[in-house]
mmCIF file of C-alpha atoms in Angstrom:
data_model
loop_
_atom_site.group_PDB
_atom_site.id
_atom_site.type_symbol
_atom_site.label_atom_id
_atom_site.label_comp_id
_atom_site.label_asym_id
_atom_site.label_seq_id
_atom_site.Cartn_x
_atom_site.Cartn_y
_atom_site.Cartn_z
ATOM 1 C CA MET A 27 9.530 -30.603 -13.675
ATOM 2 C CA ASN A 28 8.095 -30.357 -17.172
ATOM 3 C CA ASP A 29 7.133 -27.022 -18.767
ATOM 4 C CA ALA A 30 3.423 -27.289 -17.863
ATOM 5 C CA GLU A 31 4.252 -27.977 -14.198
ATOM 6 C CA LEU A 32 6.791 -25.155 -14.227
ATOM 7 C CA ILE A 33 4.277 -22.692 -15.676
ATOM 8 C CA SER A 34 1.768 -23.710 -13.027
ATOM 9 C CA ALA A 35 4.344 -23.272 -10.245
ATOM 10 C CA ILE A 36 5.389 -19.822 -11.567
ATOM 11 C CA HIS A 37 1.810 -18.574 -11.844
ATOM 12 C CA SER A 38 0.927 -19.983 -8.421
ATOM 13 C CA SER A 39 3.945 -18.305 -6.834
ATOM 14 C CA MET A 40 3.101 -14.947 -8.401
ATOM 15 C CA TYR A 41 -0.557 -15.207 -7.366
ATOM 16 C CA HIS A 42 0.313 -16.063 -3.743
ATOM 17 C CA GLN A 43 2.948 -13.333 -3.492
ATOM 18 C CA CYS A 44 0.425 -10.767 -4.760
ATOM 19 C CA GLN A 45 -2.180 -11.973 -2.273
ATOM 20 C CA ARG A 46 0.293 -11.829 0.622
ATOM 21 C CA ARG A 47 2.230 -8.629 -0.214
ATOM 22 C CA GLY A 48 0.522 -6.906 -3.115
ATOM 23 C CA TYR A 49 3.396 -7.609 -5.518
ATOM 24 C CA ALA A 50 5.516 -10.438 -6.936
ATOM 25 C CA ALA A 51 9.297 -10.304 -7.291
ATOM 26 C CA PRO A 52 11.233 -12.485 -9.764
ATOM 27 C CA VAL A 53 13.877 -13.494 -7.196
ATOM 28 C CA ASP A 54 11.136 -14.658 -4.830
ATOM 29 C CA VAL A 55 9.459 -16.644 -7.606
ATOM 30 C CA LEU A 56 12.818 -18.297 -8.361
ATOM 31 C CA MET A 57 13.130 -19.259 -4.694
ATOM 32 C CA ASP A 58 9.501 -20.450 -4.502
ATOM 33 C CA ILE A 59 9.926 -22.783 -7.474
ATOM 34 C CA ARG A 60 13.253 -24.040 -6.058
ATOM 35 C CA VAL A 61 15.428 -22.734 -8.869
ATOM 36 C CA LEU A 62 17.281 -20.413 -6.505
ATOM 37 C CA PRO A 63 18.306 -21.761 -3.076
ATOM 38 C CA LYS A 64 17.682 -19.191 -0.309
ATOM 39 C CA LYS A 65 21.270 -19.510 0.951
ATOM 40 C CA LYS A 66 22.634 -18.759 -2.534
ATOM 41 C CA TYR A 67 20.297 -15.763 -2.812
ATOM 42 C CA GLU A 68 21.676 -14.422 0.471
ATOM 43 C CA ASP A 69 25.242 -15.028 -0.715
ATOM 44 C CA TRP A 70 24.443 -12.946 -3.806
ATOM 45 C CA ARG A 71 22.843 -10.163 -1.741
ATOM 46 C CA PHE A 72 25.931 -9.970 0.485
ATOM 47 C CA GLY A 73 28.225 -9.820 -2.569
ATOM 48 C CA ARG A 74 29.748 -13.283 -2.151
ATOM 49 C CA VAL A 75 28.465 -14.280 -5.616
ATOM 50 C CA SER A 76 29.242 -12.135 -8.670
ATOM 51 C CA TYR A 77 25.890 -12.605 -10.445
ATOM 52 C CA LEU A 78 22.600 -14.306 -9.595
ATOM 53 C CA GLU A 79 22.270 -16.579 -12.633
ATOM 54 C CA SER A 80 25.450 -18.428 -11.597
ATOM 55 C CA VAL A 81 23.745 -19.866 -8.496
ATOM 56 C CA CYS A 82 20.438 -20.867 -10.109
ATOM 57 C CA THR A 83 19.902 -24.609 -10.512
ATOM 58 C CA VAL A 84 18.675 -24.447 -14.130
ATOM 59 C CA ASN A 85 20.329 -23.373 -17.382
ATOM 60 C CA LEU A 86 19.917 -19.961 -19.036
ATOM 61 C CA ARG A 87 17.313 -21.223 -21.517
ATOM 62 C CA LYS A 88 15.113 -22.396 -18.636
ATOM 63 C CA LEU A 89 15.690 -19.127 -16.730
ATOM 64 C CA SER A 90 14.662 -17.164 -19.816
ATOM 65 C CA PHE A 91 11.513 -19.305 -20.087
ATOM 66 C CA ILE A 92 10.710 -18.692 -16.400
ATOM 67 C CA MET A 93 11.173 -14.933 -16.782
ATOM 68 C CA SER A 94 8.939 -14.832 -19.884
ATOM 69 C CA GLN A 95 6.234 -16.778 -18.000
ATOM 70 C CA MET A 96 6.378 -14.233 -15.169
ATOM 71 C CA ARG A 97 5.859 -11.388 -17.663
ATOM 72 C CA SER A 98 3.049 -13.337 -19.336
ATOM 73 C CA TYR A 99 1.259 -13.878 -16.009
ATOM 74 C CA ALA A 100 1.766 -10.225 -15.057
ATOM 75 C CA LYS A 101 0.217 -9.067 -18.327
ATOM 76 C CA LYS A 102 -2.821 -11.379 -17.974
ATOM 77 C CA ALA A 103 -3.338 -10.378 -14.336
ATOM 78 C CA GLU A 104 -2.886 -6.670 -15.189
ATOM 79 C CA LEU A 105 0.027 -6.264 -12.776
ATOM 80 C CA LYS A 106 1.992 -3.045 -13.008
ATOM 81 C CA PRO A 107 5.742 -3.441 -13.630
ATOM 82 C CA SER A 108 7.835 -1.496 -11.127
ATOM 83 C CA PHE A 109 11.629 -1.345 -11.253
ATOM 84 C CA CYS A 110 13.377 -2.118 -7.964
ATOM 85 C CA TYR A 111 17.034 -1.259 -7.447
ATOM 86 C CA TYR A 112 18.957 -4.175 -5.909
ATOM 87 C CA LYS A 113 22.004 -3.223 -3.892
ATOM 88 C CA GLN A 114 24.421 -5.249 -1.840
ATOM 89 C CA TRP A 115 23.559 -5.928 1.797
ATOM 90 C CA GLY A 116 25.984 -5.419 4.664
ATOM 91 C CA VAL A 117 28.077 -2.586 3.246
ATOM 92 C CA LYS A 118 29.656 -0.661 6.132
ATOM 93 C CA LYS A 119 30.118 3.102 6.227
ATOM 94 C CA LYS A 120 33.673 4.345 5.931
ATOM 95 C CA ASN A 121 34.890 5.454 9.403
ATOM 96 C CA GLY A 122 31.252 5.310 10.536
ATOM 97 C CA GLN A 123 30.429 8.574 8.787
ATOM 98 C CA GLY A 124 28.937 9.836 5.564
ATOM 99 C CA HIS A 125 26.784 7.959 3.120
ATOM 100 C CA ARG A 126 26.991 4.224 2.679
ATOM 101 C CA PRO A 127 28.524 3.322 -0.651
ATOM 102 C CA VAL A 128 25.903 1.725 -2.839
ATOM 103 C CA VAL A 129 27.037 -1.480 -4.526
ATOM 104 C CA PRO A 130 24.635 -2.504 -7.302
ATOM 105 C CA LEU A 131 24.049 -6.213 -7.799
ATOM 106 C CA ARG A 132 24.208 -8.062 -11.112
ATOM 107 C CA PHE A 133 21.670 -10.650 -12.139
ATOM 108 C CA GLY A 134 23.198 -11.991 -15.359
ATOM 109 C CA LYS A 135 26.676 -12.862 -16.543
ATOM 110 C CA SER A 136 26.339 -10.666 -19.633
ATOM 111 C CA GLY A 137 25.200 -7.561 -17.741
ATOM 112 C CA ASN A 138 22.723 -6.920 -20.583
ATOM 113 C CA PRO A 139 20.636 -3.915 -19.383
ATOM 114 C CA GLU A 140 17.340 -5.389 -20.608
ATOM 115 C CA ILE A 141 17.927 -8.692 -18.783
ATOM 116 C CA GLU A 142 19.032 -6.840 -15.644
ATOM 117 C CA ARG A 143 15.884 -4.687 -15.779
ATOM 118 C CA TRP A 144 13.549 -7.709 -16.047
ATOM 119 C CA TYR A 145 15.114 -9.471 -13.070
ATOM 120 C CA ALA A 146 14.770 -6.268 -11.030
ATOM 121 C CA THR A 147 11.155 -5.608 -12.037
ATOM 122 C CA HIS A 148 8.520 -6.312 -9.416
ATOM 123 C CA PHE A 149 4.940 -6.802 -10.564
ATOM 124 C CA VAL A 150 2.431 -4.855 -8.481
ATOM 125 C CA ASP A 151 -1.233 -5.735 -8.025
ATOM 126 C CA LEU A 152 -2.569 -2.214 -7.480
ATOM 127 C CA LYS A 153 -5.981 -3.342 -6.172
ATOM 128 C CA ARG A 154 -4.544 -5.857 -3.707
ATOM 129 C CA SER A 155 -1.872 -3.378 -2.642
ATOM 130 C CA ALA A 156 -4.557 -0.811 -1.815
ATOM 131 C CA GLN A 157 -6.532 -3.452 0.145
ATOM 132 C CA LEU A 158 -3.453 -4.425 2.165
ATOM 133 C CA LYS A 159 -2.650 -0.772 2.942
ATOM 134 C CA ALA A 160 -6.248 -0.173 4.065
ATOM 135 C CA GLU A 161 -6.158 -3.293 6.273
ATOM 136 C CA ALA A 162 -2.844 -2.196 7.812
ATOM 137 C CA ALA A 163 -4.214 1.298 8.521
ATOM 138 C CA LYS A 164 -7.344 -0.180 10.110
ATOM 139 C CA GLN A 165 -5.232 -2.533 12.250
ATOM 140 C CA LYS A 166 -2.998 0.358 13.333
ATOM 141 C CA GLU A 167 -6.071 2.395 14.263
ATOM 142 C CA GLN A 168 -7.487 -0.508 16.289
ATOM 143 C CA ASN A 169 -4.156 -0.952 18.105
ATOM 144 C CA THR A 170 -4.077 2.766 18.936
ATOM 145 C CA ASP A 171 -7.668 2.635 20.252
ATOM 146 C CA THR A 172 -6.858 -0.414 22.410
ATOM 147 C CA ARG A 173 -3.807 1.332 23.942
ATOM 148 C CA GLU A 174 -5.796 4.491 24.667
ATOM 149 C CA GLN A 175 -8.495 2.471 26.458
ATOM 150 C CA SER A 176 -5.947 0.736 28.701
#
């Protein structure tokens, strides 16, 4: 995939994620454009992979380009950056009691805080998010009315 096709795929992924959910997440874009296999993403989330970049199918230069294109699209589309904390899935409580230990996940080999922050930043379409919330509330209200009539 050349750079123009890649840019198009990134922007398309972000647009469709925002339409569907009200926000776009970098890890989902990476999966959409087939740079991150879903199975490898799950391995990372369960802690079987030490950092996300190691399981991506492109080099770091290409990943950096992809991330900059996501930020570029977000700026043009006036999406609001929102940090999301990624923690490991499947961590069991000790003796079944107390708080679950939180295991943060790493995105990059270097652990550079700025790089980590960009991977963990979701881009929120505030208008679309509000529309989706209103539609969900309306649907919930309709479901409640239908149950009451039965």
